[in-house]
mmCIF file of C-alpha atoms in Angstrom:
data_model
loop_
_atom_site.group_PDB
_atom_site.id
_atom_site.type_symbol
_atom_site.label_atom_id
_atom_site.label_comp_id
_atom_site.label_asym_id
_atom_site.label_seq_id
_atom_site.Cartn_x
_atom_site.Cartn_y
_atom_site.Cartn_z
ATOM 1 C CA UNK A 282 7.247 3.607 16.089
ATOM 2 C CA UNK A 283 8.984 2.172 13.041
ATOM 3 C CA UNK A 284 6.033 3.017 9.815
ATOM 4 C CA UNK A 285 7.718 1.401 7.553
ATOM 5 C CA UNK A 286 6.615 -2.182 8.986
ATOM 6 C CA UNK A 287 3.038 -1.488 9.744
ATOM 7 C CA UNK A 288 0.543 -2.939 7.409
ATOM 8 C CA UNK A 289 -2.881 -3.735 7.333
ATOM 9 C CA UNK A 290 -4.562 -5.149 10.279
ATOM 10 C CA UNK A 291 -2.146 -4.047 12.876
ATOM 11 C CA UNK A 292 -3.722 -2.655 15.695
ATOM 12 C CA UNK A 293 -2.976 1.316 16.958
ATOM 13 C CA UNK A 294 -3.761 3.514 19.810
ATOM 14 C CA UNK A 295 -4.063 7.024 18.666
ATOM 15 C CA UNK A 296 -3.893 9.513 22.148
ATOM 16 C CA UNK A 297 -7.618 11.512 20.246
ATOM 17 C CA UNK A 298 -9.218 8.362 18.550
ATOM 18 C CA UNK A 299 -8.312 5.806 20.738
ATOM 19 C CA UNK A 300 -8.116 2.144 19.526
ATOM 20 C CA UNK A 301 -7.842 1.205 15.729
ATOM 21 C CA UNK A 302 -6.583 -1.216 13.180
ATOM 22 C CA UNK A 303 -5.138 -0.009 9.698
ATOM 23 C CA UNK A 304 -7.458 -0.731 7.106
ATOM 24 C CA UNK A 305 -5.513 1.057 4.175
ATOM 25 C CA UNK A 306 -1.773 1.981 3.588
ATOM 26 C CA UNK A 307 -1.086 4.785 1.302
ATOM 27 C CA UNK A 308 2.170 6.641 0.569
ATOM 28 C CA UNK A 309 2.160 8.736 3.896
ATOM 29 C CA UNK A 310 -0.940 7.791 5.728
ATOM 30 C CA UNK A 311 -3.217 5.122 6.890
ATOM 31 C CA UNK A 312 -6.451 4.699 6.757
ATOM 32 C CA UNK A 313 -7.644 3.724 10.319
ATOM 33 C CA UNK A 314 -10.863 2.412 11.435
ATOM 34 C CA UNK A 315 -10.915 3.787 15.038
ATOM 35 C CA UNK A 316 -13.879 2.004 16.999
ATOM 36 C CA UNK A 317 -15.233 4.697 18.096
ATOM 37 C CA UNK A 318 -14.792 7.140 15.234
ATOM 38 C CA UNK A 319 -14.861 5.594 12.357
ATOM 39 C CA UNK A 320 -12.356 5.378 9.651
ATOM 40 C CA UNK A 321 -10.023 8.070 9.610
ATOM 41 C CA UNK A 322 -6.694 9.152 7.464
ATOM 42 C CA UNK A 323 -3.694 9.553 9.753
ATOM 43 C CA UNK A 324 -0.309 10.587 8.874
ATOM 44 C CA UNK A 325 2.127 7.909 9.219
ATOM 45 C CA UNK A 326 3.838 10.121 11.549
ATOM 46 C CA UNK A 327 1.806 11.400 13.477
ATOM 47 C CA UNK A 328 3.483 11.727 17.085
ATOM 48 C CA UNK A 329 -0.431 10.415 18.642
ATOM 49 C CA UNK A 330 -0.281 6.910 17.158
ATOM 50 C CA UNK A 331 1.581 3.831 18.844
ATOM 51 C CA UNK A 332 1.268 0.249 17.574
ATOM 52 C CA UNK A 333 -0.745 -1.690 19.955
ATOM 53 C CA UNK A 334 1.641 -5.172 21.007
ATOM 54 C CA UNK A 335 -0.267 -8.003 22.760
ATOM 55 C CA UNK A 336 1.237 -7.547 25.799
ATOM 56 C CA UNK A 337 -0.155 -4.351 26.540
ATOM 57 C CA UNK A 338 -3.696 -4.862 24.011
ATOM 58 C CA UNK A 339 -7.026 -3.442 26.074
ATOM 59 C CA UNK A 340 -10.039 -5.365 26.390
ATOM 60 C CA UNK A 341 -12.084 -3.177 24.443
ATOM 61 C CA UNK A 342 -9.525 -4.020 21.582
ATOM 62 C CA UNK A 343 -9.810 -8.032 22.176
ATOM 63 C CA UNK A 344 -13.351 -7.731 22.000
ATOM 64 C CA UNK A 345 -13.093 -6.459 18.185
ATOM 65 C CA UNK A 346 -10.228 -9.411 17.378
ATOM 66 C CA UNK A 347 -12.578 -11.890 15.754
ATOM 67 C CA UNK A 348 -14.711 -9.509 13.759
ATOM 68 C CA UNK A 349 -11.054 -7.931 13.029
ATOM 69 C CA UNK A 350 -9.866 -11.858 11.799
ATOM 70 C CA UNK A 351 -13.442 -12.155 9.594
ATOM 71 C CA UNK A 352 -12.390 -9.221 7.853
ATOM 72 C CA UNK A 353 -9.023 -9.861 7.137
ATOM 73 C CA UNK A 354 -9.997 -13.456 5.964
ATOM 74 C CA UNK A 355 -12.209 -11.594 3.881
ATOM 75 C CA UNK A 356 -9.876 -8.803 2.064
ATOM 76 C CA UNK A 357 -7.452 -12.058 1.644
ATOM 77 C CA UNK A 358 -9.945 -14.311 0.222
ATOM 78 C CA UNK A 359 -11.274 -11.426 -2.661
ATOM 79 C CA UNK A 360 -8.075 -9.712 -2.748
ATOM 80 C CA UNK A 361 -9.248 -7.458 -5.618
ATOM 81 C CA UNK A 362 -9.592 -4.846 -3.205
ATOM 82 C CA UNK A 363 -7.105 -2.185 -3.618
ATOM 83 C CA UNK A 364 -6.803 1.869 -2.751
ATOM 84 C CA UNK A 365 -8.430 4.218 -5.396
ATOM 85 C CA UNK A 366 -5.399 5.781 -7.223
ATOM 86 C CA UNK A 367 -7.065 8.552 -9.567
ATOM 87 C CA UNK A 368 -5.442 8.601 -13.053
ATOM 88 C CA UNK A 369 -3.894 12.158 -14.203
ATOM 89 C CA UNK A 370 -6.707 14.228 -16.058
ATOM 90 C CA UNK A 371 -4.460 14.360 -19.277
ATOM 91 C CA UNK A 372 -4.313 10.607 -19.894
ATOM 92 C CA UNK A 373 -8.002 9.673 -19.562
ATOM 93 C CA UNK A 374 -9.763 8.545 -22.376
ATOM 94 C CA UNK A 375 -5.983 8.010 -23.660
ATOM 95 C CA UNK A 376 -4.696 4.956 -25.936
ATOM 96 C CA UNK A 377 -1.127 3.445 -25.449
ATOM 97 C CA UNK A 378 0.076 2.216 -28.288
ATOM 98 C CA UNK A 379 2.646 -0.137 -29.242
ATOM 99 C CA UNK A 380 4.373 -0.446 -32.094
ATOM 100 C CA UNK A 381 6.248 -3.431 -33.203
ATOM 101 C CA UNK A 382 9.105 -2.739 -35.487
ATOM 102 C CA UNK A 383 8.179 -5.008 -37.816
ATOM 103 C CA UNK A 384 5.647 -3.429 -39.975
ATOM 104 C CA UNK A 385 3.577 -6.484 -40.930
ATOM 105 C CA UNK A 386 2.721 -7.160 -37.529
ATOM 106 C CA UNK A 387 -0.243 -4.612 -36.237
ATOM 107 C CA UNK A 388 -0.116 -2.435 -33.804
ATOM 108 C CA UNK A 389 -1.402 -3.242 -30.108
ATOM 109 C CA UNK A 390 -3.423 -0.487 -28.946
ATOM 110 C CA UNK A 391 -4.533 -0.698 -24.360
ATOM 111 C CA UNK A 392 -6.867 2.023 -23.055
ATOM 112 C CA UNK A 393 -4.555 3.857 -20.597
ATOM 113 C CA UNK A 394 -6.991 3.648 -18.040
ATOM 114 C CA UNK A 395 -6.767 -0.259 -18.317
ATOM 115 C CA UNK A 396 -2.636 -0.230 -18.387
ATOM 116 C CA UNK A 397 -2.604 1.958 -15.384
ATOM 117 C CA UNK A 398 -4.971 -0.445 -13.151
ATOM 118 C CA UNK A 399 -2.742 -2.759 -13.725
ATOM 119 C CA UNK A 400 -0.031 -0.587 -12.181
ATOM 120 C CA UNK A 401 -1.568 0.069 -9.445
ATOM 121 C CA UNK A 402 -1.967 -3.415 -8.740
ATOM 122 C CA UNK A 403 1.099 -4.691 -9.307
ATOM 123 C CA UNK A 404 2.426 -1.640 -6.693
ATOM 124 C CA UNK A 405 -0.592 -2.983 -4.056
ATOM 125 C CA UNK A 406 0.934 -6.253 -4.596
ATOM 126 C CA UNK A 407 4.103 -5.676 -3.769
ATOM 127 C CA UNK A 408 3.332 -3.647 -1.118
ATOM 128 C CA UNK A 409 1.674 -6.785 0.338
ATOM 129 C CA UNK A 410 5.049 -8.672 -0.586
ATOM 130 C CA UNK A 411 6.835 -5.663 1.538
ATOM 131 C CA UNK A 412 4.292 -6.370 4.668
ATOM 132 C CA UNK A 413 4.754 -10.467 4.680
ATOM 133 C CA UNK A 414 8.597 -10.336 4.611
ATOM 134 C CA UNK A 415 8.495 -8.128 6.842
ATOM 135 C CA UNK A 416 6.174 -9.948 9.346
ATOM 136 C CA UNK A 417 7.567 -13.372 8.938
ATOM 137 C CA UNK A 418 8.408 -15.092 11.584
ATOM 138 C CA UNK A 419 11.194 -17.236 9.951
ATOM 139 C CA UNK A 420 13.470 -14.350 8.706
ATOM 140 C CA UNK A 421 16.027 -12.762 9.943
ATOM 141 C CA UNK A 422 16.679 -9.099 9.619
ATOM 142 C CA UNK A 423 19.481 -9.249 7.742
ATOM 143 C CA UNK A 424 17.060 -11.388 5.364
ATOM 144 C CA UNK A 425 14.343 -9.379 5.662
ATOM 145 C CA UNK A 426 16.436 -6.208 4.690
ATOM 146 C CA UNK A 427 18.172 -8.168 1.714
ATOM 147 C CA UNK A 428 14.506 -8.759 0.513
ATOM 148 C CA UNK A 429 13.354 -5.403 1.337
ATOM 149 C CA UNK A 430 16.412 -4.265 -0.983
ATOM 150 C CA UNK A 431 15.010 -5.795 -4.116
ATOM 151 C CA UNK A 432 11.498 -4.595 -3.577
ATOM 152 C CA UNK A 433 12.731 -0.744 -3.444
ATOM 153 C CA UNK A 434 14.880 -1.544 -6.739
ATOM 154 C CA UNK A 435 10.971 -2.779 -8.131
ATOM 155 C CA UNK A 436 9.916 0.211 -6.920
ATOM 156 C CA UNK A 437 12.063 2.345 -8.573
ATOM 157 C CA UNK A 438 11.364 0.630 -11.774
ATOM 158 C CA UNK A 439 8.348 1.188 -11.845
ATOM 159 C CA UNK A 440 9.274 5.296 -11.344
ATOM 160 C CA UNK A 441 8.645 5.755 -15.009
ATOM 161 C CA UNK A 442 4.896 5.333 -14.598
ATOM 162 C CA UNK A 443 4.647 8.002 -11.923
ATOM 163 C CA UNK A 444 3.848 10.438 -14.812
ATOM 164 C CA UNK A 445 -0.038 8.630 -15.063
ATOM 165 C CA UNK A 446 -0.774 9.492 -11.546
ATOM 166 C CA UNK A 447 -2.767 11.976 -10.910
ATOM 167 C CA UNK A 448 -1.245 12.927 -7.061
ATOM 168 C CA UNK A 449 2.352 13.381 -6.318
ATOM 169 C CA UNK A 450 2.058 11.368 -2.950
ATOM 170 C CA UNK A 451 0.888 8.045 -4.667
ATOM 171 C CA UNK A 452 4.147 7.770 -7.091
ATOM 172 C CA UNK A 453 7.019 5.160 -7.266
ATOM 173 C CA UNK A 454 9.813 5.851 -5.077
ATOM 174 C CA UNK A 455 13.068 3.756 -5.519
ATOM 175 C CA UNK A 456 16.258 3.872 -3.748
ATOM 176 C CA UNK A 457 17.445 7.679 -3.992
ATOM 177 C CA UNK A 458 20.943 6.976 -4.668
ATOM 178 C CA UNK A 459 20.272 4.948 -7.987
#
């Protein structure tokens, strides 16, 4: 199973849990609401899980597609809903400040707190970018890979930000040969 391409909504079979769609997409694992176990954080590699295709989907999964459609509509339609990235312990109650270099022009002062949400939604953002290329049904791979290219270069951009996160697993990764 490729885990790069799985995003949220798409439907799993985990060999202990059973039947699930991904709710949440973090660095390494998913956040999977089994339905009969509840939501659950599974490693993206973890050897139990296969994506469920529609050729081989159970009944007991079909039975859960149009509360699983509700929801979706729902997550799209108030989008502000994002994972909880904590911010390091050494920047809270922090001020970033910028300075413009000419002096008669005052300082702009953002909490840190308030910088870094923004961050983190940018990154959830793109990550939703990531999952519509690469679900769409009028691109090629080659296209989709070409796009895919100049997300990972956003990504590593943004690398200089890891230092505000407060877990390793939740940072910026960009291409590692840049």
């Amino acid at each position: 199973m490729d885990q790069l391409t799985l995003g949220i909504g798409t439907r799993l079979q985990h060999t202990q849990f059973g039947p699930g769609v991904i709710v949440g997409v973090r660095y390494a694992d998913y956040l999977i609401s089994f339905i009969h176990h509840g939501v659950k954080e599974i490693k993206k590699d973890d050897p139990h899980l296969d994506e469920i295709l529609p050729e081989n989907v159970t009944v007991e999964v079909e039975t859960s597609s149009e509360v699983e459609r509700s929801l979706l509509g729902i997550l799209r339609l108030w989008g502000g809903l994002s994972e909880v990235v904590p911010l390091g312990e050494k920047w809270k109650g922090g001020m970033m400040v910028l300075q413009p270099g000419d002096k008669s022009v005052k300082a702009k002062e953002v909490p840190i707190d308030v910088f870094f949400h923004k961050i983190v939604m940018a990154r959830d953002r793109l990550r939703v970018l990531e999952q519509q290329i690469n679900g769409h049904k009028g691109l090629s791979d080659e296209e989709k890979v070409n796009l895919q290219q100049y997300i990972t270069r956003i990504y590593g951009s943004f690398t200089t930000f890891n230092v505000l996160f407060r877990n390793k697993e939740q940072w910026f990764v960009g291409d590692k040969a840049e």
